[in-house]
Short mmCIF file of C-alpha atoms in Angstrom, two decimals:
data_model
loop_
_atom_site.label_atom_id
_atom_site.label_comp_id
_atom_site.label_asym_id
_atom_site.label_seq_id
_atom_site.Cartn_x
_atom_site.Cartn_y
_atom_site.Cartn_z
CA UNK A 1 73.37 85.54 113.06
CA UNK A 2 75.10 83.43 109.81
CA UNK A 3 71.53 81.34 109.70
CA UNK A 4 69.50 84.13 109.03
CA UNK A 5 69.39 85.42 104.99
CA UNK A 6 70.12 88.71 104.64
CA UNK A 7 69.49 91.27 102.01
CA UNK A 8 71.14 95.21 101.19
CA UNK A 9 71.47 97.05 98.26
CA UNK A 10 75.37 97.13 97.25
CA UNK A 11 74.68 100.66 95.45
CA UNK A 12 74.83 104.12 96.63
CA UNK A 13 71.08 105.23 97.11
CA UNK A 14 69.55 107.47 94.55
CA UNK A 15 69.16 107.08 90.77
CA UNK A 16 71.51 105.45 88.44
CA UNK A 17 71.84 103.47 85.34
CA UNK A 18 71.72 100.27 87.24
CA UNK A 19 71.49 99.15 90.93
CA UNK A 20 72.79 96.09 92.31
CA UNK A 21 71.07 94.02 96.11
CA UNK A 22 72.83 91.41 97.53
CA UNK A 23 71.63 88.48 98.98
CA UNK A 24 73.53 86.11 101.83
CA UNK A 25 72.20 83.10 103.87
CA UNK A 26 70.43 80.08 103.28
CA UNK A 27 67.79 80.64 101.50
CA UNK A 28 69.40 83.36 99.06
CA UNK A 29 69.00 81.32 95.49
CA UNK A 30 65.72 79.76 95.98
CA UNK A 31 64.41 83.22 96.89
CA UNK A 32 65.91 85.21 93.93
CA UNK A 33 64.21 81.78 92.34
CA UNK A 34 60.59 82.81 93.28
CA UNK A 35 61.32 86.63 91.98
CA UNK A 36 62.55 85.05 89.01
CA UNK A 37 59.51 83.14 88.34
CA UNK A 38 60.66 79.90 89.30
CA UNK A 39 64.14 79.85 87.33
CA UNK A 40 67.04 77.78 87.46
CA UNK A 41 70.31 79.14 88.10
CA UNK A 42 74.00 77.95 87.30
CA UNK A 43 76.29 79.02 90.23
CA UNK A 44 78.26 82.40 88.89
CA UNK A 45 76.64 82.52 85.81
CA UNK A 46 74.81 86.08 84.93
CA UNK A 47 71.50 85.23 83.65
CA UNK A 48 68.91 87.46 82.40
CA UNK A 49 65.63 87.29 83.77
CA UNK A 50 62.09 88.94 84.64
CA UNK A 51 61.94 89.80 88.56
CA UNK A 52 58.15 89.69 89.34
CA UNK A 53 57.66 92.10 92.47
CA UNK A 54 55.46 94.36 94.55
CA UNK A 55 52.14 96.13 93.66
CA UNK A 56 52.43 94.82 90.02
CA UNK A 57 55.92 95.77 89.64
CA UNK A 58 58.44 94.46 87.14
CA UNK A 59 61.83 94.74 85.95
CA UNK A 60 64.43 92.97 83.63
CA UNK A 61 67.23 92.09 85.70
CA UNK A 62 70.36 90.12 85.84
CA UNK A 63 71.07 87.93 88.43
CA UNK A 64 74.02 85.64 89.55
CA UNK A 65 74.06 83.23 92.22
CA UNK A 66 76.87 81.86 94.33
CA UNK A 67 76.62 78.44 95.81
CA UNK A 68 78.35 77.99 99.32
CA UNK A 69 81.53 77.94 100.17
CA UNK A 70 82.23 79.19 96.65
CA UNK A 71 81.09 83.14 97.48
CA UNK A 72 82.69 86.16 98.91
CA UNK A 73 80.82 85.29 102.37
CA UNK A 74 81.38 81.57 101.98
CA UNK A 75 77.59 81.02 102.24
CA UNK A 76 74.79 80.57 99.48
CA UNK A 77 74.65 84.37 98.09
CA UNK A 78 73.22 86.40 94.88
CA UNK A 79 73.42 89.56 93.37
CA UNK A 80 70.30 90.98 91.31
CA UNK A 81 71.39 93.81 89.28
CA UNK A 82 68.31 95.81 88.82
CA UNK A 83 67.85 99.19 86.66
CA UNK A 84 69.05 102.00 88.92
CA UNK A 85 65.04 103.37 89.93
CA UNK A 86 64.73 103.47 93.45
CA UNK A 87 61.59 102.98 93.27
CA UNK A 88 63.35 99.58 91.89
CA UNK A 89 65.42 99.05 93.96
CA UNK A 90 62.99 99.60 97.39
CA UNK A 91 60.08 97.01 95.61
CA UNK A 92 62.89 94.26 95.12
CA UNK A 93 64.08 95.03 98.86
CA UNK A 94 60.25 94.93 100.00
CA UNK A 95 60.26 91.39 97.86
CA UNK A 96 63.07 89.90 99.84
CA UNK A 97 62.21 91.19 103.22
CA UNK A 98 58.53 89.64 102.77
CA UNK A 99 60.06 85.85 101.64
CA UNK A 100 62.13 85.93 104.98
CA UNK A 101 65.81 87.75 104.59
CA UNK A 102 66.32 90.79 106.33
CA UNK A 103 68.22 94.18 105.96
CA UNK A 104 71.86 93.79 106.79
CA UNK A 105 73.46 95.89 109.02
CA UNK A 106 76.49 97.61 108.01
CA UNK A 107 79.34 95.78 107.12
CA UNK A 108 77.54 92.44 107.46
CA UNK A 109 78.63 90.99 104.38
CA UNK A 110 82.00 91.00 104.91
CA UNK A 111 81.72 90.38 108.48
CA UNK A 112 80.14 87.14 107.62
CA UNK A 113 83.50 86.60 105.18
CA UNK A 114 85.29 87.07 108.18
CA UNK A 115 83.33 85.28 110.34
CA UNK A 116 83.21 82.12 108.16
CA UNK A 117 87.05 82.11 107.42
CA UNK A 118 87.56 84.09 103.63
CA UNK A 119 89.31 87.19 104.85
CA UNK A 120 91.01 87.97 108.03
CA UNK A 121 90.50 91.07 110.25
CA UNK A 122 93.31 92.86 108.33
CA UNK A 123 91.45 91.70 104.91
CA UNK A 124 88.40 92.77 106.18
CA UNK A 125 89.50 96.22 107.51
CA UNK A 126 91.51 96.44 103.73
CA UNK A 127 87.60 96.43 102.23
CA UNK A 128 86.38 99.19 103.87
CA UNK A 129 89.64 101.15 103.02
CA UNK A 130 89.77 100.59 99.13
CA UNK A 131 86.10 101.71 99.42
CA UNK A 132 86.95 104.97 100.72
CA UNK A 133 90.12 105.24 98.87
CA UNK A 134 90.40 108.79 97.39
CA UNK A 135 94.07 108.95 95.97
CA UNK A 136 96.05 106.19 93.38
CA UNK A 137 98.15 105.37 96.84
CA UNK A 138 95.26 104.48 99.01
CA UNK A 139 93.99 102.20 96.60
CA UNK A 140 97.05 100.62 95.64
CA UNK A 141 98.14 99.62 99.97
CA UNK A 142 94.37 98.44 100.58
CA UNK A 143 94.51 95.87 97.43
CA UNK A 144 97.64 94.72 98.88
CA UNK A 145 96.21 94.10 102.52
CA UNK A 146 93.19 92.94 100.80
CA UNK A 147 95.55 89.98 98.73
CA UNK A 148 97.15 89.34 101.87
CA UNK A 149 100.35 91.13 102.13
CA UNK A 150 100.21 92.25 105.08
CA UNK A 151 98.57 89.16 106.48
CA UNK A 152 101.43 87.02 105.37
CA UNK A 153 103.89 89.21 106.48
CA UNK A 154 101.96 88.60 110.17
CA UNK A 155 101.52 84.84 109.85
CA UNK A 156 105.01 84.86 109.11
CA UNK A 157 106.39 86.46 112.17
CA UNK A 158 103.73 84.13 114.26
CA UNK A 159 105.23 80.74 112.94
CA UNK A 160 108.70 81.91 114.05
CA UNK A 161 107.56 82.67 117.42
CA UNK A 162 105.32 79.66 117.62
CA UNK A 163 108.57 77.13 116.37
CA UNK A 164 110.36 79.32 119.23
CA UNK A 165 107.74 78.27 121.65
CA UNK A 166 107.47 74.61 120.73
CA UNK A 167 111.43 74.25 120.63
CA UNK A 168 111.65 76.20 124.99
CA UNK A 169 108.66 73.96 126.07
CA UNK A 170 110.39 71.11 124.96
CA UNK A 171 113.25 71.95 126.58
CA UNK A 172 111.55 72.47 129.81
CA UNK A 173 109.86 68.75 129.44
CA UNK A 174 113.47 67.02 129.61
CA UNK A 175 115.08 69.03 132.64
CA UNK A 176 117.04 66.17 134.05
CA UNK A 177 118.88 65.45 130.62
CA UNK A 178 120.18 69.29 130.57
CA UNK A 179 119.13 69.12 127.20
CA UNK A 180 118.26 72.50 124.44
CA UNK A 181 116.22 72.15 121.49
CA UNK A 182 118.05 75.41 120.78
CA UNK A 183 121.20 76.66 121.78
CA UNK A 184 121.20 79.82 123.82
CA UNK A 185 123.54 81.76 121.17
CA UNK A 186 120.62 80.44 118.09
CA UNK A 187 118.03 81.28 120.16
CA UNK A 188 119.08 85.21 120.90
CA UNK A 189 119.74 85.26 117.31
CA UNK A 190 116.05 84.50 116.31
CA UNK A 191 114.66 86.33 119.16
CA UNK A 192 116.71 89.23 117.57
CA UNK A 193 116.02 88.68 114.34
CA UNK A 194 111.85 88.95 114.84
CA UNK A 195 112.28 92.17 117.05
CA UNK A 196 114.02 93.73 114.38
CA UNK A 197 111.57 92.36 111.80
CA UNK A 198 108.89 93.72 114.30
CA UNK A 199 110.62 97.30 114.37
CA UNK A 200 110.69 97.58 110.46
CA UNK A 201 106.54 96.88 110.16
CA UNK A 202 106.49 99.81 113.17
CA UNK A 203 108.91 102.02 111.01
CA UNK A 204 105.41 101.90 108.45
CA UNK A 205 103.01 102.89 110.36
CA UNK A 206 103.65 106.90 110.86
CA UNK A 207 103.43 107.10 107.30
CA UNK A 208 100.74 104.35 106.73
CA UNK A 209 98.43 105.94 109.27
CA UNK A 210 98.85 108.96 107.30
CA UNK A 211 98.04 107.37 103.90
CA UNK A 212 94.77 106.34 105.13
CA UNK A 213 93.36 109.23 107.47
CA UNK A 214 95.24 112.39 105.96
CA UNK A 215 98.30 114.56 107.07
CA UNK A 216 97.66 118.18 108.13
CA UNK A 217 100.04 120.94 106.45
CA UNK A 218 100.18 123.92 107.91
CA UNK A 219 101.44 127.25 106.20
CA UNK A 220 102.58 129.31 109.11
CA UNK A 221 105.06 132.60 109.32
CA UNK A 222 105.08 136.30 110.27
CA UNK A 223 101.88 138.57 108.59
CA UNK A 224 101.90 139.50 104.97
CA UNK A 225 105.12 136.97 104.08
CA UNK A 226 103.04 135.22 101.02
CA UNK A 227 101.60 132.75 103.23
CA UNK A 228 97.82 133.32 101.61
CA UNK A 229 99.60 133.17 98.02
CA UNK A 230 101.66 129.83 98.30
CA UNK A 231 98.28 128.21 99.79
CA UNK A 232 96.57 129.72 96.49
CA UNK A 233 99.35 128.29 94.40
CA UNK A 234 98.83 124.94 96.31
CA UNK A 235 96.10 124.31 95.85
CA UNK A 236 96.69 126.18 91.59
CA UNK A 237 93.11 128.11 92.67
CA UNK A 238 92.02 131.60 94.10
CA UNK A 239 91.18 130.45 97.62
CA UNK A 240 92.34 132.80 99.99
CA UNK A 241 92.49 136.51 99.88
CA UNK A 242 95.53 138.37 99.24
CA UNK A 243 96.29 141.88 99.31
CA UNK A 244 99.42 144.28 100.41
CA UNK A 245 98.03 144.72 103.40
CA UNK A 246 99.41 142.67 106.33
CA UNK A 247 97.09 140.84 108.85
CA UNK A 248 94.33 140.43 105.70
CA UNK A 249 93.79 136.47 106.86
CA UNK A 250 92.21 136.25 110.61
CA UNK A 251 91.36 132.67 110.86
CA UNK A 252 91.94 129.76 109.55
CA UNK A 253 91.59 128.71 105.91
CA UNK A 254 91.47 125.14 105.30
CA UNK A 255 91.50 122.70 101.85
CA UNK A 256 92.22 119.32 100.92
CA UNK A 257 94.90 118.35 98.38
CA UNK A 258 97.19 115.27 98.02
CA UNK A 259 101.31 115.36 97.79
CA UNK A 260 102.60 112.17 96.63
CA UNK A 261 99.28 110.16 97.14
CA UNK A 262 98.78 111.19 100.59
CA UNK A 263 95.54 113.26 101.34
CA UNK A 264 96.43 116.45 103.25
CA UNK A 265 94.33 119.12 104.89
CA UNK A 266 96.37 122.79 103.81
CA UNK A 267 95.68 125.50 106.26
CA UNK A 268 96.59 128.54 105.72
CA UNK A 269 96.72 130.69 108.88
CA UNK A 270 97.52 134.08 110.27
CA UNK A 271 100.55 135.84 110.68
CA UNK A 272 102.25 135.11 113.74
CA UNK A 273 103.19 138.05 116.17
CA UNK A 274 102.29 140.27 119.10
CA UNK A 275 98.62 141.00 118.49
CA UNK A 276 97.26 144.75 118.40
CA UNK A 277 93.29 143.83 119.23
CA UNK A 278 91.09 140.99 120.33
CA UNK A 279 90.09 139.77 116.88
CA UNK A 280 93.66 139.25 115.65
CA UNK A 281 94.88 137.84 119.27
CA UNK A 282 92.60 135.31 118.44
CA UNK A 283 93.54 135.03 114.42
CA UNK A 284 97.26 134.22 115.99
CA UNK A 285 96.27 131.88 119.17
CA UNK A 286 94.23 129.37 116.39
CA UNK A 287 97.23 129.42 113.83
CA UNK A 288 99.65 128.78 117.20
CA UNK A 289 97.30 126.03 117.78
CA UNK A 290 97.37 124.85 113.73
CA UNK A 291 100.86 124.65 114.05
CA UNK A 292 101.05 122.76 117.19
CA UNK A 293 99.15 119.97 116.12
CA UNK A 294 100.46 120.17 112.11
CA UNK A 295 102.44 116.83 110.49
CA UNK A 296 104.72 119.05 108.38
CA UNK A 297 104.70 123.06 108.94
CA UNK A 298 106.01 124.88 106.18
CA UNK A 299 107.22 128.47 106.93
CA UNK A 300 106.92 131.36 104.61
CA UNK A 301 109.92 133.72 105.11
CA UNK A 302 109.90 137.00 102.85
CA UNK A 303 113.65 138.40 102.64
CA UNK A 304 112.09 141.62 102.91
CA UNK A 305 110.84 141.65 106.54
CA UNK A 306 113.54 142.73 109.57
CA UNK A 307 113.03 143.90 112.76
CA UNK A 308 110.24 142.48 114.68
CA UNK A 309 109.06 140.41 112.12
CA UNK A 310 112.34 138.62 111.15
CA UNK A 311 112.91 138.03 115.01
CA UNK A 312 109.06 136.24 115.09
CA UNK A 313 109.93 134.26 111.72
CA UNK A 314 113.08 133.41 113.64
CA UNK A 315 111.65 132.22 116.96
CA UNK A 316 108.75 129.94 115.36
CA UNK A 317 111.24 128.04 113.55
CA UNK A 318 113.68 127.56 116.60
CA UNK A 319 110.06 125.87 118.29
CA UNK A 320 109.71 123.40 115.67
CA UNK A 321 113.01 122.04 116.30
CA UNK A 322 112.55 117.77 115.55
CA UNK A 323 109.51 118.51 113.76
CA UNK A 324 108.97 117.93 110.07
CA UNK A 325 109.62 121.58 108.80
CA UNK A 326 110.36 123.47 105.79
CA UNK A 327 111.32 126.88 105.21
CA UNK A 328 110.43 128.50 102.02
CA UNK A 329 111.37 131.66 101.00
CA UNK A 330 108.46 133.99 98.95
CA UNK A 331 108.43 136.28 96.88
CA UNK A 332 111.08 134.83 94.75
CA UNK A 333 110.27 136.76 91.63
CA UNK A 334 111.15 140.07 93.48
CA UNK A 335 114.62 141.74 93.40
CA UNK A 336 114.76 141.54 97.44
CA UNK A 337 114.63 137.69 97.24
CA UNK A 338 117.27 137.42 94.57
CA UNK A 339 119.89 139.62 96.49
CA UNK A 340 119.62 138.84 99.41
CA UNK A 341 121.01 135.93 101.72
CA UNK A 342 119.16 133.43 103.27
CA UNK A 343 119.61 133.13 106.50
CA UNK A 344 121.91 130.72 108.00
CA UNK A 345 119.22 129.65 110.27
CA UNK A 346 117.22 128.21 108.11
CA UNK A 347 119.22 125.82 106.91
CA UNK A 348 120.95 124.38 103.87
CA UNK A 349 117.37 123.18 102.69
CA UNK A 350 115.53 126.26 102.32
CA UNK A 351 113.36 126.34 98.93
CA UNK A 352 113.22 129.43 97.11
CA UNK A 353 109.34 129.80 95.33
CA UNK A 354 107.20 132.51 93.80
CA UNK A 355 103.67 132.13 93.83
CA UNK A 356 103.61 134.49 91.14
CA UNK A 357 105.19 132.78 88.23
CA UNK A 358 105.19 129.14 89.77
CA UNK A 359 108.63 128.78 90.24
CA UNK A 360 109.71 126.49 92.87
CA UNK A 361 106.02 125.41 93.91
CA UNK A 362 107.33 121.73 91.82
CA UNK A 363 110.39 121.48 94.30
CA UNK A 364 107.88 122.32 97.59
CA UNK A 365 105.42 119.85 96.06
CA UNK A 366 108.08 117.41 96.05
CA UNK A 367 109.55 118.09 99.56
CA UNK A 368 106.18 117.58 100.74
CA UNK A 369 105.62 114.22 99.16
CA UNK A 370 108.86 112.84 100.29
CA UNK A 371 108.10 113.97 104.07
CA UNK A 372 104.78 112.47 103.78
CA UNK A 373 105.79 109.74 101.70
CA UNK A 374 104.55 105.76 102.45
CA UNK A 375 107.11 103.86 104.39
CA UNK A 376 106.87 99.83 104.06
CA UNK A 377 108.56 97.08 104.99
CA UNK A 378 108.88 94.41 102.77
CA UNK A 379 105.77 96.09 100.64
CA UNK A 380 103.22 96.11 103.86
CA UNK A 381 101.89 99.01 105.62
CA UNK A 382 100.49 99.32 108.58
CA UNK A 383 97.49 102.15 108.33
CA UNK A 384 95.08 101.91 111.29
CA UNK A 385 95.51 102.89 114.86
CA UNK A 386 94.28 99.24 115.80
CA UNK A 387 97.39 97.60 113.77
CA UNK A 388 99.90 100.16 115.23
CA UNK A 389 98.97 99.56 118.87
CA UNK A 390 98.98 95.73 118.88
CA UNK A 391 102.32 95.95 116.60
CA UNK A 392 103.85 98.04 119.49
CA UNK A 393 102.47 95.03 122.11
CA UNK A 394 104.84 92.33 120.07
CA UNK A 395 107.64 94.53 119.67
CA UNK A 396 107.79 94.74 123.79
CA UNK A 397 107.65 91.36 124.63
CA UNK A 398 110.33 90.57 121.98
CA UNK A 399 112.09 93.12 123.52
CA UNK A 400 111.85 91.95 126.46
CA UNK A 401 112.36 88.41 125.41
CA UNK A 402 115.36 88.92 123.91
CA UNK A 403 117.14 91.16 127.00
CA UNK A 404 116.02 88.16 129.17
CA UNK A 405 117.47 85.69 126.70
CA UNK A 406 120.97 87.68 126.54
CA UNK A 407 121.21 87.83 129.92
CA UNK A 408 120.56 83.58 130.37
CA UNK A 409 117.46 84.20 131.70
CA UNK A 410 114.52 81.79 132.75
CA UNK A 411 113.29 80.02 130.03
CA UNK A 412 109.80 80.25 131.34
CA UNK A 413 110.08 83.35 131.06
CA UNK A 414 110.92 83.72 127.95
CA UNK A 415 107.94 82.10 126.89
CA UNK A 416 105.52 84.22 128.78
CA UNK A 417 107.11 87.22 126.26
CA UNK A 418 106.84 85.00 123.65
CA UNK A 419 103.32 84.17 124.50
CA UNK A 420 102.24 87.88 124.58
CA UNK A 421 103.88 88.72 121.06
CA UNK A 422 101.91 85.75 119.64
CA UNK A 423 98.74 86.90 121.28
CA UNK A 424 99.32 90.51 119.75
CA UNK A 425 99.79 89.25 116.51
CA UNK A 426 96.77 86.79 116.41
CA UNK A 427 95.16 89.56 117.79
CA UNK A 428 96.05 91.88 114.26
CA UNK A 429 94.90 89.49 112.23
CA UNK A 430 92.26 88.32 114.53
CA UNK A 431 92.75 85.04 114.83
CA UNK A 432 90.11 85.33 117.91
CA UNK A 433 88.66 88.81 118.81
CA UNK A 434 86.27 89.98 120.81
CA UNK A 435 82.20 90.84 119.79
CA UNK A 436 83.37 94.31 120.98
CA UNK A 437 86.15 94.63 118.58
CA UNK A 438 84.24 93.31 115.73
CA UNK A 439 81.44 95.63 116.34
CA UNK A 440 83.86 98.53 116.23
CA UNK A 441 84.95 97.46 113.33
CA UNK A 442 82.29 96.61 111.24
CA UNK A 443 80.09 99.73 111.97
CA UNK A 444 82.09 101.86 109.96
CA UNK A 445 81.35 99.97 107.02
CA UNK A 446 78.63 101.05 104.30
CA UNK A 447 75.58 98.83 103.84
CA UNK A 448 75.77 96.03 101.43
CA UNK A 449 79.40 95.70 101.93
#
């Protein structure tokens, strides 16, 4: 795959002031060359030419070649920047695909970076992210996997283990002499030391994993207790409807917003209780389901409500014991909210707001963002599924390394654990992976990147 040139536009499709196509392979500066009419190129210096192209075509472009190893893909590689016509932009494509490159698939650039030894998988994966990045916070943890952080932090925890190895295994070579190349006491202290190293990078990744694919919030509570008003103030727009009436929201309203750099979806939902007809059974079995399945619920109490209703409030709060939770109190403009109690029930933490004049909404905003807020150890995140799993892999076989190493344990057996902890790590920053897991990977990628 690496011998073949290769050729995608690094642009969003559609019109724009200027359009860039990116070349990779051999081949990739003589053929920008021939568009150029022949000109000579200094590696990674912009230079302003006349690209000669299809059906008597033309265009003043700037190109800049890259001469291997010294490229973002470690091969021979250019960039034309074109202006932003797609009718451009296709006749320099059709150029290149007639001297011999082809499309790239997505991702292929920075596969081929991978591939030939200028990012790791973690790099790589830290590419894609920063593209997609919608919030200050996203951007900021994928240009610190994409400097190597993360990787470091990883390579780090793999020369300990590999020192480990090399010090057992020679220890096992010399079994006549009775001789350690680490005490048993030294070695249960390292072997300690990584797992807890390896349970700080797992204490990230709930609130990494967030960071990059989005929290849910759910606004739950009993009908007509300002639930459809503190969305509204939320998200500081008219986006659901509110009215006196209770049971006004049947379904399920949904928008995005960000608390403290975290993407959320906000749902808004309908009021909990014992149903009266079909259509508001099934208002009250999706918002049961919302909340179910929420990262943080927040539950809208209104002072106001007793009876039934303060029983329901009551009940859906006792089943989201251990979850993230927070109880605000509505309405807190109104005379009701200001003399009365709130109830012991819902704890010391309760935030008083009023969607009407604004008050409070700061102090829920807040709560939010400290709920959802990034965890890191020692600066590094972990964000994707992929990195959590194979983080969880290490931490059990240190785990179990070190209970075997407490209790004076085979050494041979330590060093299958250690073996397996090694392999997981390797494995995040894929040291070797499998065509399968690259292609997984790499798909999600946009073309040209």
């Amino acid at each position: 795959m690496r011998e073949t040139l290769i050729v995608a536009p690094a642009t969003p499709p559609g019109r724009g002031a200027l359009a860039l196509i990116r070349l990779s392979g051999p081949g990739a500066i003589e053929l920008v060359a021939a568009l150029a009419g022949r000109h000579v190129f200094r590696p990674r210096v912009a230079t302003h030419v006349q690209l000669r192209l299809p059906d008597g075509l033309s265009d003043s472009a700037v190109i800049t070649t890259f001469a291997a190893p010294h490229s973002f893909t470690g091969e021979d590689a250019a960039e034309i920047s074109t202006h932003g016509s797609p009718v451009i932009v296709d006749a320099v494509l059709q150029a290149c695909v007639a001297r011999g490159a082809r499309v790239a698939r997505p991702g292929e650039f920075t596969l081929r970076a991978y591939l030939n030894g200028k990012l790791d998988l973690i790099q790589a994966e830290a590419v894609a992210d920063l593209i997609d990045a919608t919030t200050a916070a996203q951007v900021r943890v994928a240009s610190s996997h994409l400097e190597g952080a993360l990787s470091r932090a990883i390579a780090a925890m793999g020369d300990e283990i590999a020192q480990l190895r090399a010090l057992l295994e020679a220890s096992l070579d010399f079994p006549d002499e009775g001789f350690h190349f680490i005490e048993p006491e030294a070695l249960v202290g390292r072997l300690e030391g990584l797992s807890t190293t390896c349970e700080r990078l797992m204490g990230s990744a709930a609130s990494g994993q967030r960071l990059r694919d989005g929290a849910l919030v759910v606004i739950a509570g009993v009908p007509n207790a300002g639930k459809s008003s503190l969305f509204n103030a939320l998200l500081k727009r008219d986006r659901a409807i509110v009215t006196p009436v209770p049971g006004t929201t049947r379904d399920l309203l949904a928008e995005g917003a960000t608390f403290g750099g975290v993407p959320v979806t906000l749902v808004d939902t309908a009021g909990i209780r014992e149903a009266t007809d079909a259509v508001e059974r099934e208002g009250v079995s999706r918002a049961e389901e919302s909340v179910a399945s929420a990262d943080v619920v927040v539950l809208v109490l209104d002072l106001g409500d007793d009876g039934d209703d303060a029983s329901s409030a009551r009940r859906l709060w006792d089943t989201l014991g251990g979850r993230s939770r927070i109880c605000v109190i509505s309405k807190g403009d109104t005379r009701t909210s200001a003399a009365l109690p709130v109830p012991s029930w819902c704890g010391p933490d309760a935030l008083v707001v009023s969607a009407k004049d604004g008050a409070g909404i700061a102090a829920l905003e807040s709560r939010l963002a400290a709920i959802l807020g990034q965890a890191t150890w020692d600066g590094v995140t972990l964000t994707r599924a992929r990195h959590r799993s194979l983080a969880a892999e290490c931490g059990m076989a240190l785990s179990q390394a070190v209970s075997t190493a407490r209790a004076g344990g085979s050494e041979e057996y330590i060093l299958a654990d250690l073996k397996e902890a090694l392999t997981a790590l390797q494995d995040l920053r894929g040291v070797e992976s499998a065509d399968d897991v690259l292609a997984s990977i790499f798909s999600t990628f946009c073309l040209g990147k």
